[in-house]
Short mmCIF file of C-alpha atoms and ligand atoms in Angstrom, two decimals:
data_model
loop_
_atom_site.label_atom_id
_atom_site.label_comp_id
_atom_site.label_asym_id
_atom_site.label_seq_id
_atom_site.Cartn_x
_atom_site.Cartn_y
_atom_site.Cartn_z
CA MET C 38 44.38 87.88 18.32
CA MET C 39 45.11 84.21 17.84
CA LEU C 40 48.46 82.55 17.41
CA THR C 41 49.10 81.61 13.79
CA ARG C 42 50.91 78.57 12.46
CA GLU C 43 53.50 80.62 10.55
CA ILE C 44 54.51 82.71 13.55
CA LEU C 45 54.67 79.72 15.88
CA LEU C 46 56.83 77.68 13.49
CA LYS C 47 59.20 80.60 12.98
CA LYS C 48 59.53 81.20 16.70
CA ALA C 49 59.90 77.49 17.49
CA GLU C 50 62.79 77.34 15.04
CA THR C 51 64.61 80.03 17.03
CA VAL C 52 64.51 77.91 20.23
CA ARG C 53 65.55 74.62 18.58
CA GLU C 54 69.21 74.82 19.64
CA LYS C 55 68.34 76.34 23.00
CA ALA C 56 66.12 73.34 23.78
CA VAL C 57 69.04 70.97 23.09
CA LEU C 58 71.36 72.97 25.35
CA LEU C 59 68.74 73.02 28.10
CA ARG C 60 68.18 69.30 27.86
CA ARG C 61 71.90 68.65 28.19
CA GLU C 62 72.22 71.06 31.09
CA PHE C 63 69.47 69.28 33.02
CA HIS C 64 70.72 65.86 31.96
CA ARG C 65 73.92 66.51 33.93
CA ILE C 66 72.14 67.15 37.21
CA PRO C 67 69.45 64.49 37.77
CA GLU C 68 67.83 64.60 41.20
CA LEU C 69 65.33 62.26 42.83
CA GLY C 70 61.72 63.09 43.66
CA PHE C 71 61.20 65.97 46.13
CA ALA C 72 64.97 66.54 46.14
CA GLU C 73 65.08 68.48 42.84
CA THR C 74 66.48 71.61 44.48
CA GLU C 75 69.19 72.42 41.93
CA THR C 76 66.84 71.55 39.08
CA THR C 77 64.17 73.88 40.52
CA GLU C 78 66.70 76.69 41.02
CA ARG C 79 67.88 76.42 37.44
CA ILE C 80 64.35 76.34 36.05
CA CYS C 81 63.61 79.49 38.08
CA ARG C 82 66.75 81.14 36.70
CA HIS C 83 65.82 80.30 33.11
CA LEU C 84 62.28 81.58 33.64
CA ARG C 85 63.61 84.86 35.07
CA GLU C 86 65.92 85.22 32.07
CA LEU C 87 62.80 84.99 29.90
CA GLY C 88 61.12 87.69 31.97
CA ILE C 89 58.76 85.17 33.60
CA THR C 90 58.21 85.24 37.38
CA PRO C 91 58.66 81.80 38.95
CA HIS C 92 56.41 80.70 41.83
CA PRO C 93 58.24 77.87 43.61
CA LEU C 94 56.25 74.93 44.93
CA GLU C 95 56.93 73.04 48.17
CA PRO C 96 59.40 71.39 48.61
CA THR C 97 60.49 71.44 44.96
CA GLY C 98 59.01 72.24 41.55
CA VAL C 99 57.79 75.56 40.26
CA CYS C 100 54.92 77.12 38.35
CA ALA C 101 54.63 80.37 36.38
CA PHE C 102 52.20 82.32 34.22
CA ILE C 103 52.34 83.77 30.71
CA GLY C 104 49.63 85.81 28.99
CA PRO C 105 46.56 87.64 30.28
CA GLU C 106 46.34 88.11 34.05
CA GLU C 107 43.12 86.18 34.28
CA GLY C 108 40.63 84.29 32.18
CA TYR C 109 40.61 80.85 30.59
CA THR C 110 43.81 79.08 31.63
CA ILE C 111 45.60 76.08 30.18
CA ALA C 112 48.31 74.42 32.26
CA LEU C 113 51.33 72.91 30.50
CA ARG C 114 53.05 70.36 32.67
CA ALA C 115 56.55 68.87 32.67
CA ASP C 116 57.85 66.44 35.29
CA ILE C 117 61.39 67.16 36.46
CA ASP C 118 62.73 64.24 38.52
CA GLY C 119 65.42 61.67 37.70
CA LEU C 120 65.84 58.03 38.70
CA PRO C 121 68.17 56.06 40.99
CA VAL C 122 69.98 54.60 37.96
CA THR C 123 73.73 54.69 37.24
CA GLU C 124 74.14 56.14 33.76
CA LYS C 125 76.07 54.11 31.19
CA THR C 126 75.46 56.13 28.03
CA GLY C 127 79.00 57.54 27.77
CA LEU C 128 77.49 60.86 26.64
CA SER C 129 79.71 63.95 27.01
CA PHE C 130 76.95 65.51 29.13
CA ALA C 131 76.26 62.38 31.20
CA SER C 132 75.01 62.59 34.79
CA GLU C 133 77.37 64.24 37.26
CA HIS C 134 75.37 62.86 40.18
CA ALA C 135 76.53 59.35 41.11
CA GLY C 136 73.74 56.78 41.03
CA ARG C 137 71.24 59.27 39.57
CA MET C 138 70.14 59.56 35.97
CA HIS C 139 67.57 61.24 33.79
CA ALA C 140 66.71 57.81 32.42
CA CYS C 141 63.09 58.64 31.64
CA GLY C 142 63.56 61.75 29.51
CA HIS C 143 62.28 64.23 32.09
CA ASP C 144 65.30 66.41 31.21
CA GLY C 145 63.75 66.62 27.73
CA HIS C 146 60.35 67.43 29.25
CA ILE C 147 61.89 70.39 31.12
CA ALA C 148 63.67 71.58 27.97
CA GLY C 149 60.52 71.23 25.84
CA LEU C 150 58.44 73.27 28.27
CA LEU C 151 61.10 75.96 28.75
CA GLY C 152 61.44 76.16 24.95
CA ALA C 153 57.68 76.61 24.60
CA ALA C 154 57.75 79.18 27.42
CA ALA C 155 60.35 81.22 25.51
CA VAL C 156 58.12 81.28 22.42
CA LEU C 157 54.93 82.04 24.34
CA LYS C 158 56.58 84.84 26.32
CA GLU C 159 57.64 86.52 23.08
CA LEU C 160 54.09 86.23 21.76
CA GLU C 161 52.51 87.12 25.10
CA ASP C 162 50.56 90.10 23.79
CA ALA C 163 48.92 87.91 21.16
CA LEU C 164 47.79 85.27 23.65
CA SER C 165 44.05 85.12 24.23
CA VAL C 166 44.36 82.49 26.97
CA ARG C 167 46.49 82.44 30.08
CA VAL C 168 49.19 79.77 30.20
CA LYS C 169 50.31 78.22 33.47
CA LEU C 170 53.60 76.37 33.36
CA ILE C 171 53.87 73.55 35.88
CA PHE C 172 57.27 71.97 36.52
CA GLN C 173 56.18 69.06 38.67
CA PRO C 174 58.45 67.24 41.11
CA SER C 175 58.52 63.56 41.93
CA GLU C 176 56.60 61.81 39.16
CA GLU C 177 58.58 58.58 39.40
CA ASN C 178 57.49 57.75 42.93
CA THR C 179 53.87 58.59 42.03
CA LYS C 180 53.59 61.27 44.71
CA GLY C 181 54.36 64.59 42.99
CA ALA C 182 51.09 65.47 41.25
CA ALA C 183 48.89 64.67 44.25
CA HIS C 184 51.29 66.63 46.47
CA ILE C 185 51.19 69.83 44.44
CA LEU C 186 47.44 69.54 43.83
CA LYS C 187 47.09 69.99 47.59
CA GLN C 188 48.97 73.27 47.14
CA GLY C 189 46.16 74.44 44.84
CA VAL C 190 48.18 74.22 41.66
CA LEU C 191 45.08 73.63 39.50
CA ASP C 192 42.68 75.92 41.36
CA ASP C 193 43.06 78.61 38.67
CA VAL C 194 43.30 76.23 35.69
CA ASN C 195 40.63 75.18 33.15
CA CYS C 196 42.45 72.43 31.28
CA ILE C 197 45.87 70.78 31.21
CA PHE C 198 48.30 69.33 28.69
CA GLY C 199 51.35 67.12 29.19
CA LEU C 200 53.54 64.73 27.26
CA HIS C 201 56.08 61.95 27.64
CA LEU C 202 59.08 61.02 25.53
CA PHE C 203 59.37 57.31 24.72
CA SER C 204 62.47 55.82 23.11
CA ASP C 205 60.68 52.72 21.81
CA LYS C 206 58.74 54.98 19.46
CA LYS C 207 60.66 56.59 16.61
CA VAL C 208 61.26 60.31 16.63
CA GLY C 209 58.43 61.96 14.72
CA GLU C 210 55.83 59.47 15.92
CA ILE C 211 53.31 61.30 18.05
CA SER C 212 50.11 59.98 19.54
CA VAL C 213 47.33 62.23 20.86
CA GLU C 214 44.32 59.99 21.44
CA GLU C 215 41.19 60.14 23.53
CA GLY C 216 40.15 57.72 26.25
CA PRO C 217 42.24 55.46 28.50
CA ARG C 218 45.95 55.90 27.68
CA MET C 219 47.78 54.73 30.80
CA ALA C 220 46.79 52.39 33.58
CA GLN C 221 45.65 52.78 37.14
CA THR C 222 48.62 51.74 39.23
CA ASP C 223 48.24 49.97 42.55
CA ARG C 224 51.07 48.64 44.61
CA PHE C 225 51.25 46.09 47.36
CA SER C 226 53.69 44.78 49.89
CA ILE C 227 53.11 41.52 51.74
CA LYS C 228 55.05 40.20 54.68
CA PHE C 229 54.65 36.46 55.19
CA GLN C 230 55.31 35.58 58.78
CA GLY C 231 56.20 31.97 59.56
CA ARG C 232 58.51 30.32 62.06
CA GLY C 233 62.19 29.88 61.24
CA GLY C 234 64.41 26.98 62.15
CA HIS C 235 66.80 24.30 60.94
CA ALA C 236 66.68 23.25 57.28
CA GLY C 237 66.75 19.64 58.43
CA LYS C 238 63.68 20.05 60.65
CA PRO C 239 61.00 21.55 58.42
CA HIS C 240 58.24 19.92 60.46
CA GLN C 241 59.11 22.21 63.38
CA CYS C 242 58.94 25.33 61.23
CA VAL C 243 56.53 27.39 59.14
CA ASP C 244 58.52 28.13 56.00
CA ALA C 245 57.97 31.73 54.86
CA THR C 246 59.88 31.11 51.61
CA VAL C 247 57.39 28.42 50.59
CA MET C 248 54.45 30.69 51.43
CA ALA C 249 55.93 33.49 49.32
CA ALA C 250 56.73 31.14 46.44
CA ASP C 251 53.22 29.70 46.48
CA PHE C 252 51.77 33.22 46.53
CA VAL C 253 53.92 34.33 43.56
CA MET C 254 52.72 31.40 41.46
CA SER C 255 49.14 31.72 42.63
CA VAL C 256 48.74 35.36 41.54
CA GLN C 257 49.77 34.40 38.01
CA SER C 258 46.29 33.00 37.45
CA ILE C 259 44.38 36.13 38.51
CA VAL C 260 44.56 37.81 35.12
CA SER C 261 44.23 34.63 33.07
CA ARG C 262 41.34 33.10 35.06
CA GLU C 263 39.51 35.90 36.82
CA VAL C 264 39.65 38.94 34.56
CA ASN C 265 37.42 39.23 31.49
CA PRO C 266 39.71 38.36 28.54
CA LEU C 267 38.53 41.50 26.78
CA GLU C 268 39.86 43.62 29.64
CA SER C 269 43.48 44.67 30.16
CA ALA C 270 45.14 43.93 33.47
CA VAL C 271 48.56 43.20 34.91
CA VAL C 272 49.74 41.62 38.15
CA THR C 273 53.51 41.75 38.51
CA ILE C 274 55.70 40.74 41.44
CA GLY C 275 58.76 42.96 41.35
CA SER C 276 60.58 41.82 44.46
CA LEU C 277 60.82 38.84 46.77
CA HIS C 278 63.16 38.63 49.74
CA ALA C 279 63.47 35.68 52.06
CA GLY C 280 66.07 33.82 54.03
CA THR C 281 69.69 34.30 54.97
CA GLN C 282 71.45 30.98 54.42
CA TYR C 283 71.02 27.62 52.67
CA ASN C 284 70.46 25.61 55.83
CA VAL C 285 68.13 27.98 57.66
CA ILE C 286 64.39 28.00 57.11
CA ALA C 287 63.22 31.59 56.71
CA GLY C 288 60.71 32.83 59.26
CA GLU C 289 59.86 35.86 57.20
CA ALA C 290 59.46 36.71 53.51
CA GLN C 291 58.66 40.01 51.87
CA VAL C 292 56.93 40.23 48.49
CA GLU C 293 56.21 43.43 46.58
CA GLY C 294 54.28 43.94 43.42
CA THR C 295 51.92 46.04 41.36
CA CYS C 296 48.50 45.69 39.73
CA ARG C 297 47.53 47.67 36.64
CA SER C 298 44.16 48.12 34.99
CA PHE C 299 41.92 50.70 33.32
CA ARG C 300 38.53 50.15 34.94
CA GLU C 301 37.54 50.53 38.55
CA GLU C 302 35.67 47.23 38.59
CA THR C 303 38.81 45.40 37.42
CA ALA C 304 41.07 47.30 39.80
CA ARG C 305 38.83 46.41 42.75
CA HIS C 306 38.84 42.77 41.73
CA LEU C 307 42.63 42.65 41.44
CA LYS C 308 42.96 44.07 44.94
CA GLU C 309 40.55 41.50 46.41
CA ALA C 310 42.18 38.64 44.54
CA VAL C 311 45.71 39.53 45.72
CA GLU C 312 44.61 40.02 49.32
CA LYS C 313 42.55 36.83 49.34
CA ARG C 314 45.42 34.73 48.02
CA ALA C 315 47.93 36.18 50.48
CA ALA C 316 45.66 35.57 53.46
CA HIS C 317 44.56 32.06 52.39
CA ILE C 318 48.06 30.88 51.54
CA ALA C 319 49.46 32.12 54.85
CA ASP C 320 46.60 30.43 56.66
CA TYR C 321 47.06 27.18 54.74
CA TYR C 322 50.69 26.91 55.84
CA GLY C 323 49.98 28.01 59.40
CA GLY C 324 51.58 31.44 59.07
CA LYS C 325 50.37 35.00 58.79
CA ALA C 326 50.32 37.61 56.04
CA GLU C 327 50.56 41.33 56.70
CA ILE C 328 49.14 43.00 53.61
CA ALA C 329 49.69 46.64 52.68
CA TYR C 330 47.80 47.43 49.47
CA THR C 331 47.91 50.96 48.05
CA TYR C 332 44.84 51.22 45.85
CA GLY C 333 45.01 53.87 43.15
CA ALA C 334 48.58 55.09 43.72
CA HIS C 335 47.38 56.93 40.68
CA PRO C 336 44.14 56.61 38.73
CA PRO C 337 44.02 55.61 35.05
CA LEU C 338 45.09 58.34 32.64
CA ILE C 339 42.07 59.12 30.47
CA ASN C 340 42.25 61.82 27.81
CA ASP C 341 39.22 64.07 27.55
CA ALA C 342 37.53 63.39 24.19
CA ARG C 343 36.63 66.97 23.27
CA MET C 344 39.95 68.50 24.26
CA THR C 345 41.84 65.66 22.57
CA ALA C 346 40.07 66.35 19.26
CA GLN C 347 41.08 70.03 19.43
CA VAL C 348 44.66 69.36 20.49
CA ALA C 349 45.15 66.59 17.90
CA ALA C 350 43.88 68.86 15.10
CA CYS C 351 46.18 71.69 16.20
CA VAL C 352 49.19 69.36 16.51
CA GLU C 353 48.65 67.95 13.00
CA SER C 354 48.24 71.40 11.57
CA LEU C 355 51.30 72.81 13.35
CA LEU C 356 53.59 69.85 12.68
CA GLY C 357 52.27 69.36 9.16
CA ARG C 358 52.15 65.61 9.55
CA ARG C 359 49.74 62.91 10.59
CA LEU C 360 49.63 61.64 14.14
CA THR C 361 50.30 57.96 14.71
CA HIS C 362 48.18 55.45 16.59
CA GLU C 363 49.69 53.98 19.73
CA GLU C 364 48.08 51.40 21.96
CA PRO C 365 47.48 52.45 25.56
CA LEU C 366 50.29 51.60 27.99
CA MET C 367 50.14 49.61 31.22
CA LEU C 368 52.60 52.09 32.70
CA GLY C 369 51.46 54.60 35.29
CA GLU C 370 51.69 58.39 35.12
CA ASP C 371 50.58 60.72 37.87
CA PHE C 372 49.35 63.26 35.29
CA SER C 373 46.10 61.33 35.75
CA TRP C 374 45.52 63.11 39.08
CA TYR C 375 45.19 66.41 37.24
CA GLN C 376 42.57 64.87 34.96
CA THR C 377 40.42 64.13 38.01
CA LYS C 378 40.16 67.94 38.43
CA VAL C 379 40.08 69.40 34.89
CA PRO C 380 39.93 68.04 31.32
CA GLY C 381 43.40 66.97 30.26
CA VAL C 382 45.32 65.56 27.33
CA PHE C 383 48.54 63.60 27.55
CA ALA C 384 50.58 62.89 24.41
CA PHE C 385 53.11 60.14 23.67
CA VAL C 386 56.14 61.50 21.82
CA GLY C 387 58.62 59.23 20.05
CA CYS C 388 62.29 60.02 20.74
CA GLY C 389 63.99 56.87 19.38
CA ASN C 390 66.69 57.31 16.76
CA PRO C 391 66.00 54.59 14.17
CA GLU C 392 69.74 54.37 13.36
CA LYS C 393 70.79 53.61 16.94
CA PRO C 394 70.03 50.66 19.23
CA CYS C 395 66.91 51.25 21.30
CA PHE C 396 67.31 51.31 25.05
CA PRO C 397 63.94 51.67 26.77
CA ASN C 398 63.02 54.35 29.30
CA HIS C 399 64.62 53.62 32.72
CA HIS C 400 67.57 51.74 31.13
CA PRO C 401 71.12 52.94 32.08
CA CYS C 402 71.80 53.54 28.37
CA PHE C 403 68.51 55.37 27.68
CA ASP C 404 69.00 58.34 25.38
CA ILE C 405 66.78 60.52 23.24
CA ASP C 406 66.97 61.71 19.66
CA GLU C 407 67.10 65.43 20.38
CA ARG C 408 64.93 66.21 17.33
CA ALA C 409 62.09 65.13 19.60
CA LEU C 410 62.67 68.26 21.69
CA THR C 411 61.36 70.43 18.87
CA ASP C 412 58.30 68.19 18.69
CA ALA C 413 57.83 68.68 22.42
CA VAL C 414 58.02 72.47 22.05
CA LEU C 415 55.54 72.40 19.16
CA LEU C 416 53.13 70.13 21.02
CA HIS C 417 52.94 72.55 23.93
CA LEU C 418 52.35 75.41 21.50
CA ALA C 419 49.67 73.40 19.69
CA ALA C 420 47.95 72.72 23.01
CA VAL C 421 47.81 76.47 23.65
CA CYS C 422 46.33 77.02 20.16
CA ALA C 423 43.74 74.36 20.96
CA ALA C 424 42.93 76.11 24.23
CA GLU C 425 42.38 79.36 22.34
CA LYS C 426 39.79 77.57 20.18
CA PHE C 427 38.38 75.77 23.20
CA CYS C 428 38.02 79.05 24.98
CA VAL C 429 36.22 80.73 22.06
CA CYS C 430 33.84 77.75 21.85
CA ARG C 431 33.12 78.08 25.56
CA GLU C 432 32.37 81.77 25.23
CA LYS C 433 30.02 81.03 22.36
CA VAL C 434 28.31 78.39 24.41
CA SER C 435 27.94 80.67 27.39
CA VAL C 436 26.47 83.46 25.18
NI1 NI P 694 58.79 59.27 32.99
#
């Protein structure tokens, strides 16, 4: 038997308030990547209350199954970590952990997936596919997905669905689109080594501040002069540290940054261009550059065309409204690691309240319009409906 729209909508309505309560509960207790112990414990408790057996991951995170014991399996994934941000929302359920905040909506992701789990558990006997819930740790530091993949989390999975709440899109705006959606993210750290000394005797020194400054300006021309203008790419320097005092020439400077792109050819070029500039500039000034470049901290997030078509159709049918078009984002998302193993779809979900000022994800005042939680629940349910169709198609093909 297949899940029907009427039943799903009715059931989703019954978890609407529960999803809000869950979101607020998790909002109070943000924890950083791989330290989500309380979060994991509470997710396990909520799963047990639903009659679902949790299988904890190492060191944090949890997965669980609903539906048939074997067969075609769709994974539904929510990331669960918070950020090192001090919350300034003034909400009654604001963070109780100093210097930690759910400033990226992952509290809403947990609530959306638990809400969907409640509905799916009730309809378990009607499910023709197996559902694997994945509550993934440590998305923000790009390490979580790769870490739990090594624990075999996708070994028994055929396809995967995930979503992200974004406050700069209005609540109700949902994008489920095929192809590249989020960028490959590389990061680099460069230590310029010079020779320090007196500010009044620059000729006796090798000024690391000047090397770093030259490097920062030089990389600005990589995208504008070396990347095909029809391609998307980003080179951003996020931090620069040098020197201790106005009259001391710095012997050392540290620069950190990130490159973003969608295609391997571009990503490779960005890496070469950054490394070449760092080495040449250091050499030019008579210093040295120690370059640590992490290529592919995560790969580009690319939605599978066939699965996207099925999921998008099911989402539109379930929500009863048209999906919106959103441009791809130059942000990174480690969901992309899963897509290197199985077909996957990742949706963008608007959570901005049009009547309130918009604070972007990661801002200390970031908040969500909680109506988006119902959308999140419905999207997970729609993905399961799509998998049921997917699965039938597969069987037909194999016959
Ligand atoms: Ni996030």
